[in-house]
CSV table of C-alpha atoms in Angstrom, one decimal:
chain,number,residue,atom,x,y,z
W,1,MET,CA,120.5,104.4,95.3
W,2,SER,CA,117.5,106.7,94.6
W,3,SER,CA,116.4,108.9,97.4
W,4,SER,CA,112.8,107.7,97.1
W,5,GLU,CA,111.8,105.9,100.3
W,6,ILE,CA,109.7,102.8,99.8
W,7,TYR,CA,107.1,101.7,102.3
W,8,ILE,CA,105.0,98.5,102.8
W,9,GLN,CA,101.4,99.3,103.2
W,10,ALA,CA,100.0,95.8,103.8
W,11,THR,CA,100.9,92.1,103.4
W,12,THR,CA,99.1,88.8,103.4
W,13,GLN,CA,100.1,85.2,103.2
W,14,VAL,CA,98.7,81.7,102.9
W,15,SER,CA,100.8,78.7,104.0
W,16,ALA,CA,100.9,75.8,106.4
W,17,ALA,CA,100.6,78.4,109.3
W,18,ARG,CA,98.4,81.3,110.1
W,19,ASN,CA,100.2,84.4,111.4
W,20,ALA,CA,99.0,83.5,114.9
W,21,ASP,CA,100.8,80.2,114.7
W,22,PHE,CA,104.3,81.7,114.2
W,23,PRO,CA,104.9,82.4,118.0
W,24,SER,CA,103.5,79.0,119.0
W,25,GLY,CA,106.7,77.1,119.0
W,26,GLN,CA,105.0,74.3,117.1
W,27,HIS,CA,105.7,73.2,113.5
W,28,GLN,CA,102.8,73.0,111.1
W,29,LEU,CA,104.1,70.1,109.0
W,30,SER,CA,102.1,66.9,108.2
W,31,ALA,CA,102.3,63.7,106.1
W,32,PHE,CA,102.3,64.1,102.3
W,33,SER,CA,99.5,61.5,102.1
W,34,ALA,CA,97.9,58.6,104.0
W,35,GLU,CA,100.4,56.2,102.2
W,36,ASP,CA,103.4,58.5,102.2
W,37,ASN,CA,104.6,59.7,105.6
W,38,ARG,CA,107.2,62.2,104.3
W,39,GLN,CA,106.5,65.5,106.0
W,40,VAL,CA,105.4,68.6,104.0
W,41,GLY,CA,104.2,72.1,104.7
W,42,ARG,CA,100.7,71.7,103.2
W,43,LEU,CA,98.3,74.6,103.2
W,44,HIS,CA,96.6,75.2,106.6
W,45,LEU,CA,93.1,73.8,106.7
W,46,HIS,CA,91.8,77.3,107.4
W,47,PHE,CA,93.3,78.5,104.1
W,48,GLU,CA,92.3,75.4,102.2
W,49,ARG,CA,88.7,75.9,103.0
W,50,GLN,CA,89.0,79.6,101.9
W,51,LEU,CA,90.6,78.4,98.6
W,52,GLN,CA,87.9,75.8,97.9
W,53,GLN,CA,85.2,78.5,98.5
W,54,LEU,CA,87.0,80.8,96.1
W,55,LEU,CA,87.1,78.1,93.5
W,56,GLN,CA,83.4,77.4,94.0
W,57,GLU,CA,82.6,81.1,93.4
W,58,HIS,CA,84.9,81.2,90.4
W,59,PRO,CA,84.8,77.8,88.6
W,60,THR,CA,87.1,79.0,85.9
W,61,TYR,CA,89.9,79.2,88.4
W,62,SER,CA,89.7,75.4,89.0
W,63,LYS,CA,91.5,74.9,85.7
W,64,LEU,CA,94.5,77.0,86.8
W,65,ASP,CA,97.6,75.6,88.4
W,66,ARG,CA,97.6,75.5,92.2
W,67,SER,CA,100.4,78.1,92.4
W,68,VAL,CA,98.1,80.6,90.6
W,69,GLN,CA,95.2,79.6,92.8
W,70,LEU,CA,97.2,80.3,96.0
W,71,ALA,CA,98.2,83.7,94.5
W,72,LEU,CA,94.5,84.5,93.8
W,73,LEU,CA,93.6,83.6,97.4
W,74,THR,CA,96.2,86.0,98.7
W,75,ALA,CA,95.0,88.7,96.3
W,76,GLN,CA,91.4,88.2,97.6
W,77,LYS,CA,92.6,88.6,101.2
W,78,LEU,CA,94.6,91.8,100.2
W,79,GLN,CA,91.9,93.3,97.9
W,80,ALA,CA,90.3,95.5,100.5
W,81,LYS,CA,93.7,97.0,101.5
W,82,LEU,CA,94.6,98.2,98.0
W,83,PRO,CA,94.6,101.9,97.6
W,84,ASP,CA,92.7,103.9,94.9
W,85,THR,CA,92.8,101.6,91.9
W,86,LYS,CA,92.8,104.7,89.6
W,87,GLN,CA,96.5,104.9,90.4
W,88,ARG,CA,99.1,103.2,88.2
W,89,ILE,CA,99.6,99.7,89.7
W,90,GLY,CA,102.2,97.2,88.7
W,91,ILE,CA,102.1,93.5,89.6
W,92,ASN,CA,105.2,91.3,89.9
W,93,ILE,CA,104.6,87.9,91.4
W,94,GLY,CA,107.3,85.3,90.9
W,95,SER,CA,107.7,81.5,91.4
W,96,SER,CA,110.6,79.2,91.4
W,97,ARG,CA,109.1,76.0,89.8
W,98,GLY,CA,105.9,77.7,88.5
W,99,ALA,CA,103.0,75.5,87.4
W,100,THR,CA,104.5,72.3,88.8
W,101,GLU,CA,101.3,70.3,89.3
W,102,SER,CA,100.0,71.3,85.8
W,103,TRP,CA,103.3,70.5,84.1
W,104,GLU,CA,103.5,67.1,85.7
W,105,ARG,CA,99.8,66.3,84.9
W,106,GLU,CA,100.1,67.3,81.3
W,107,TYR,CA,103.3,65.5,80.8
W,108,GLN,CA,101.9,62.3,82.3
W,109,ASN,CA,98.9,62.6,79.9
W,110,PHE,CA,101.2,63.1,77.0
W,111,THR,CA,103.4,60.1,77.8
W,112,GLN,CA,100.3,57.9,78.4
W,113,GLN,CA,98.0,59.2,75.7
W,114,GLY,CA,100.2,61.0,73.2
W,115,SER,CA,98.2,64.2,73.6
W,116,THR,CA,97.6,67.1,75.9
W,117,SER,CA,94.6,69.2,76.9
W,118,ILE,CA,93.8,72.4,75.0
W,119,ALA,CA,94.7,74.4,78.1
W,120,ALA,CA,98.1,72.8,78.5
W,121,SER,CA,100.1,75.8,77.0
W,122,PRO,CA,98.4,78.7,78.8
W,123,THR,CA,98.0,77.0,82.2
W,124,THR,CA,101.7,76.0,82.4
W,125,SER,CA,103.0,79.5,81.6
W,126,LEU,CA,104.7,81.3,84.5
W,127,GLY,CA,103.0,84.6,83.6
W,128,ASN,CA,99.7,83.2,84.7
W,129,ILE,CA,100.4,84.1,88.3
W,130,SER,CA,100.6,87.9,87.8
W,131,SER,CA,98.2,88.1,84.9
W,132,TRP,CA,95.4,86.2,86.7
W,133,VAL,CA,95.8,88.2,89.9
W,134,GLY,CA,95.5,91.4,87.8
W,135,GLN,CA,92.3,90.0,86.2
W,136,PHE,CA,90.9,89.0,89.5
W,137,LEU,CA,91.5,92.4,91.0
W,138,HIS,CA,90.1,94.2,87.9
W,139,LEU,CA,93.3,96.2,87.6
W,140,ASN,CA,94.4,98.0,84.5
W,141,ALA,CA,97.9,97.0,85.5
W,142,MET,CA,101.2,95.8,84.0
W,143,PRO,CA,101.6,92.2,85.2
W,144,PHE,CA,104.9,90.4,84.9
W,145,SER,CA,106.5,87.4,86.5
W,146,HIS,CA,110.0,86.0,86.8
W,147,SER,CA,111.9,83.0,88.3
W,148,MET,CA,115.2,83.1,90.2
W,149,THR,CA,114.7,80.0,92.3
W,150,CYS,CA,114.6,80.6,96.1
W,151,SER,CA,115.4,84.3,95.9
W,152,THR,CA,112.5,85.0,93.5
W,153,SER,CA,110.1,86.8,95.7
W,154,LEU,CA,112.6,89.1,97.4
W,155,LEU,CA,113.8,90.0,93.9
W,156,SER,CA,110.1,90.8,93.2
W,157,VAL,CA,110.3,93.3,96.1
W,158,LEU,CA,113.4,94.8,94.7
W,159,ASN,CA,111.9,95.0,91.2
W,160,GLY,CA,108.8,96.7,92.6
W,161,MET,CA,111.0,99.2,94.3
W,162,ALA,CA,112.8,99.9,91.0
W,163,TRP,CA,109.5,100.6,89.2
W,164,LEU,CA,108.4,102.9,92.0
W,165,ARG,CA,111.7,104.8,92.0
W,166,ALA,CA,111.6,105.1,88.3
W,167,GLY,CA,108.2,106.6,88.3
W,168,MET,CA,106.7,103.8,86.2
W,169,ALA,CA,104.1,103.0,88.9
W,170,ASP,CA,102.4,104.5,91.9
W,171,ILE,CA,101.8,101.2,93.6
W,172,MET,CA,103.4,97.8,93.2
W,173,LEU,CA,101.9,94.5,94.2
W,174,VAL,CA,104.8,92.1,94.7
W,175,GLY,CA,105.4,88.6,96.1
W,176,GLY,CA,105.7,84.9,95.2
W,177,ALA,CA,103.7,81.7,95.0
W,178,GLU,CA,104.8,78.1,95.1
W,179,ALA,CA,102.8,74.9,95.0
W,180,SER,CA,105.2,72.1,94.2
W,181,LEU,CA,104.1,69.4,96.7
W,182,THR,CA,104.2,66.6,94.1
W,183,PRO,CA,105.8,63.2,94.1
W,184,PHE,CA,108.3,64.2,91.4
W,185,THR,CA,109.5,67.3,93.2
W,186,LEU,CA,109.8,65.3,96.5
W,187,ALA,CA,111.8,62.6,94.6
W,188,GLN,CA,114.2,65.3,93.4
W,189,LEU,CA,115.0,66.5,96.9
W,190,GLN,CA,115.4,62.9,98.1
W,191,ALA,CA,117.8,62.2,95.2
W,192,MET,CA,119.8,65.1,96.4
W,193,ARG,CA,119.7,63.6,100.0
W,194,LEU,CA,118.2,66.8,101.4
W,195,TYR,CA,115.0,65.7,102.9
W,196,GLY,CA,114.4,65.7,106.7
W,197,ARG,CA,113.5,62.6,108.8
W,198,ASP,CA,113.4,63.9,112.4
W,199,SER,CA,110.2,63.0,114.1
W,200,GLN,CA,110.0,66.0,116.5
W,201,PHE,CA,111.2,68.7,114.1
W,202,PRO,CA,111.2,67.3,110.6
W,203,SER,CA,112.7,70.6,109.3
W,204,GLN,CA,115.9,71.5,111.0
W,205,ALA,CA,116.2,74.9,109.3
W,206,GLY,CA,118.4,77.1,111.4
W,207,ASN,CA,119.7,74.2,113.5
W,208,PHE,CA,123.4,74.9,113.2
W,209,VAL,CA,124.6,71.8,115.0
W,210,LYS,CA,122.5,69.2,113.1
W,211,LYS,CA,124.3,66.1,111.8
W,212,ALA,CA,122.3,65.6,108.5
W,213,ASN,CA,120.4,67.6,105.9
W,214,ALA,CA,116.9,68.2,107.0
W,215,MET,CA,115.0,70.3,104.4
W,216,ILE,CA,111.2,70.0,104.2
W,217,LEU,CA,109.1,71.2,101.3
W,218,GLY,CA,106.1,73.6,101.7
W,219,GLU,CA,103.6,75.4,99.6
W,220,ALA,CA,102.7,79.1,100.1
W,221,ALA,CA,101.9,82.4,98.6
W,222,ALA,CA,102.4,85.9,99.9
W,223,LEU,CA,101.9,89.5,98.6
W,224,ALA,CA,102.9,92.9,99.7
W,225,ILE,CA,101.7,96.4,98.6
W,226,LEU,CA,104.6,98.8,98.0
W,227,THR,CA,104.3,102.6,97.8
W,228,THR,CA,106.3,105.8,98.2
W,229,ASN,CA,103.6,107.1,100.6
W,230,PRO,CA,104.5,106.7,104.3
W,231,GLN,CA,101.0,107.2,105.5
W,232,GLN,CA,99.5,104.1,107.2
W,233,SER,CA,102.6,102.1,106.4
W,234,ILE,CA,103.6,99.1,108.5
W,235,ALA,CA,107.3,99.2,107.7
W,236,LYS,CA,109.9,101.0,105.5
W,237,ILE,CA,112.4,99.2,103.4
W,238,ALA,CA,115.4,100.8,104.8
W,239,GLY,CA,118.1,99.0,102.8
W,240,ILE,CA,118.7,96.5,100.0
W,241,GLY,CA,121.6,94.5,98.8
W,242,MET,CA,122.3,92.0,96.0
W,243,ALA,CA,125.4,90.0,95.2
W,244,SER,CA,126.6,86.8,93.5
W,245,GLU,CA,129.5,84.5,93.7
W,246,PRO,CA,131.2,82.1,91.3
W,247,ILE,CA,129.6,78.7,91.3
W,248,HIS,CA,131.2,75.2,90.9
W,249,SER,CA,127.9,73.3,90.7
W,250,PRO,CA,124.3,74.2,90.1
W,251,THR,CA,123.5,74.4,93.9
W,252,TYR,CA,126.9,75.7,95.0
W,253,ILE,CA,127.4,78.0,97.9
W,254,SER,CA,130.9,78.7,99.3
W,255,GLN,CA,131.7,77.9,102.9
W,256,GLU,CA,132.0,81.6,103.7
W,257,ALA,CA,128.8,82.5,101.7
W,258,THR,CA,130.6,85.4,100.2
W,259,HIS,CA,127.5,86.5,98.2
W,260,LEU,CA,125.5,86.8,101.4
W,261,GLN,CA,128.3,88.7,103.1
W,262,HIS,CA,128.3,91.2,100.2
W,263,SER,CA,124.5,91.5,100.0
W,264,MET,CA,124.2,92.1,103.7
W,265,GLN,CA,127.0,94.6,103.7
W,266,ALA,CA,125.3,96.4,100.8
W,267,ALA,CA,122.0,96.5,102.6
W,268,LEU,CA,123.6,97.9,105.8
W,269,GLN,CA,125.4,100.6,103.8
W,270,ASP,CA,122.1,101.5,102.0
W,271,ALA,CA,120.3,101.8,105.3
W,272,ASN,CA,123.2,103.7,106.9
W,273,LEU,CA,123.4,101.1,109.7
W,274,SER,CA,126.2,99.1,111.3
W,275,SER,CA,123.9,96.4,112.7
W,276,VAL,CA,120.3,95.2,113.0
W,277,ASP,CA,118.2,93.7,115.8
W,278,VAL,CA,117.3,90.4,114.2
W,279,VAL,CA,118.2,88.4,111.1
W,280,VAL,CA,115.6,86.3,109.4
W,281,SER,CA,117.9,83.8,107.6
W,282,HIS,CA,117.4,81.9,104.4
W,283,THR,CA,118.7,78.7,106.1
W,284,PRO,CA,116.8,76.0,104.1
W,285,GLY,CA,117.7,73.2,106.4
W,286,THR,CA,120.8,71.8,104.6
W,287,LEU,CA,124.0,71.2,106.5
W,288,HIS,CA,126.2,73.3,104.2
W,289,GLY,CA,123.8,76.0,103.4
W,290,ASP,CA,122.8,76.7,107.0
W,291,ARG,CA,126.3,76.7,108.3
W,292,ALA,CA,127.6,78.9,105.5
W,293,GLU,CA,124.9,81.5,106.1
W,294,LYS,CA,125.7,81.5,109.8
W,295,HIS,CA,129.3,82.1,109.1
W,296,ALA,CA,128.4,85.0,106.8
W,297,ILE,CA,126.0,86.6,109.3
W,298,GLN,CA,128.6,86.4,112.1
W,299,HIS,CA,131.3,87.8,109.8
W,300,VAL,CA,129.2,90.8,108.9
W,301,LEU,CA,127.2,91.4,112.1
W,302,GLY,CA,129.1,89.6,114.9
W,303,HIS,CA,128.2,86.6,117.1
W,304,GLU,CA,125.5,88.3,119.2
W,305,VAL,CA,122.9,89.1,116.5
W,306,PRO,CA,119.8,86.8,117.0
W,307,ILE,CA,119.0,84.6,114.0
W,308,THR,CA,115.6,83.1,113.3
W,309,ASN,CA,113.5,81.7,110.4
W,310,ASN,CA,110.0,80.3,109.7
W,311,LYS,CA,111.0,77.3,107.5
W,312,TRP,CA,111.2,75.0,110.5
W,313,GLN,CA,107.4,75.6,110.9
W,314,ILE,CA,106.1,75.8,107.3
W,315,GLY,CA,108.8,74.1,105.2
W,316,HIS,CA,110.9,75.6,102.4
W,317,THR,CA,108.5,77.3,100.0
W,318,PHE,CA,111.1,77.9,97.3
W,319,GLY,CA,110.1,81.0,95.3
W,320,ALA,CA,107.7,82.2,98.0
W,321,SER,CA,110.2,81.8,100.8
W,322,GLY,CA,111.7,85.3,100.7
W,323,ILE,CA,108.3,87.1,100.9
W,324,MET,CA,107.2,84.6,103.6
W,325,SER,CA,110.3,85.6,105.6
W,326,LEU,CA,109.3,89.3,105.1
W,327,VAL,CA,105.8,88.6,106.4
W,328,PHE,CA,107.3,86.7,109.3
W,329,ALA,CA,109.5,89.8,110.1
W,330,LEU,CA,106.5,92.1,109.9
W,331,GLU,CA,104.6,89.8,112.3
W,332,MET,CA,107.4,90.3,114.8
W,333,PHE,CA,107.1,94.0,114.4
W,334,ARG,CA,103.3,93.8,114.8
W,335,ILE,CA,103.4,91.9,118.1
W,336,ASN,CA,106.7,93.5,119.1
W,337,THR,CA,108.0,90.1,120.1
W,338,TYR,CA,111.1,88.2,118.8
W,339,ILE,CA,110.0,84.7,117.6
W,340,PRO,CA,112.9,82.2,117.9
W,341,THR,CA,113.3,78.8,116.4
W,342,PRO,CA,113.4,75.7,118.7
W,343,PHE,CA,117.1,75.6,118.0
W,344,THR,CA,117.9,79.2,118.8
W,345,THR,CA,120.6,79.9,121.4
W,346,GLY,CA,122.2,83.2,122.5
W,347,VAL,CA,120.9,86.6,123.4
W,348,GLN,CA,117.5,88.1,122.8
W,349,PRO,CA,117.2,91.3,120.9
W,350,LYS,CA,116.9,94.4,123.1
W,351,THR,CA,114.6,96.1,120.6
W,352,LEU,CA,112.8,95.4,117.3
W,353,GLN,CA,113.4,98.3,115.0
W,354,HIS,CA,115.4,96.8,112.2
W,355,ILE,CA,115.2,93.3,110.8
W,356,LEU,CA,117.4,92.0,108.0
W,357,ILE,CA,116.0,89.3,105.7
W,358,ASN,CA,118.2,87.0,103.5
W,359,ALA,CA,117.4,84.9,100.5
W,360,THR,CA,119.7,82.9,98.2
W,361,GLY,CA,119.0,81.1,94.9
W,362,PHE,CA,120.7,78.7,92.5
W,363,GLY,CA,123.4,80.3,90.4
W,364,GLY,CA,125.2,81.8,93.4
W,365,ASN,CA,122.8,84.8,93.9
W,366,ALA,CA,121.8,86.4,97.2
W,367,VAL,CA,119.4,89.2,98.3
W,368,SER,CA,119.2,91.0,101.6
W,369,ILE,CA,116.5,93.5,102.7
W,370,ILE,CA,116.4,95.5,105.9
W,371,LEU,CA,113.0,96.5,107.2
W,372,GLN,CA,112.5,99.4,109.6
W,373,LYS,CA,109.4,99.6,111.9
W,374,THR,CA,107.3,102.7,111.3
W,375,ASN,CA,104.5,102.4,113.9
């Protein structure tokens, strides 16, 4: 690894929860529609009002996919915290499904009418997310996007680190955006028999003794400013790890989650640590995925490390989930308080200095990042 240390200067997020909601012990999930009682993590009303105000002020943005709109809203909230824009700034914002709403709308128009709108091609391109954020912030920046399913936004963080360490940028704006609360996407999860039905806690993410799959879908976007300058930083990225394992199906994860074991071990080695205070797990709410990750965590870190997540509150936000976990970890640093899930058992952390964040994606890939508190 390069000796260049990477710091987080600021973050922001929009999701089903405001940061102040995270310690509440209450989920922020609601019905998909008046006719459809399936629970989802829809954008918090506070953020939805801000988004509608943004669209009123910039009518052009109303034609963009909602995933891009959520990224623009986070960019607006982070704008004042950006350092001197004369510096070289890169933008890497990813998404798992990308322009879900726009794709489905345009395809429906095509099947019904045999034609599409003139904006169909540009508005359904994944690169819209980063490029429109760059336009909105008036940055002479290099914007690029990528997709690696649910590990997308943590890979954006790692990509941003690589650019900074290579000297290709002075500042990197990284993150993820996902807005896939559509009937078709929900139908896919139900076809896979993954969707949650519990009335008290619809998402059972991190409940390691549940009897059935209980994933809930959410929408969100989050961004982080990365730099090599430690001044006024809120955390340092102390260690990173990546790994993959052979797959036997598109959604495969081994019972031992060997890719997570290897990525966590690599992150610990990079940070020169033998343990951490808390793990923010990927745990999407599936029986096999949650249990495999717990096995991997205990294999690497032992049985006493506290494990938590925010998916039980806001749903699984796919490509944005990793950066949402990072924001969640930083909130614990900020309030200096461990935030458990309703299903958490075991010991409380004695301190909050190092938090490890996991993310996994289709294709057998895993990413682990260790944050170190700096103030």
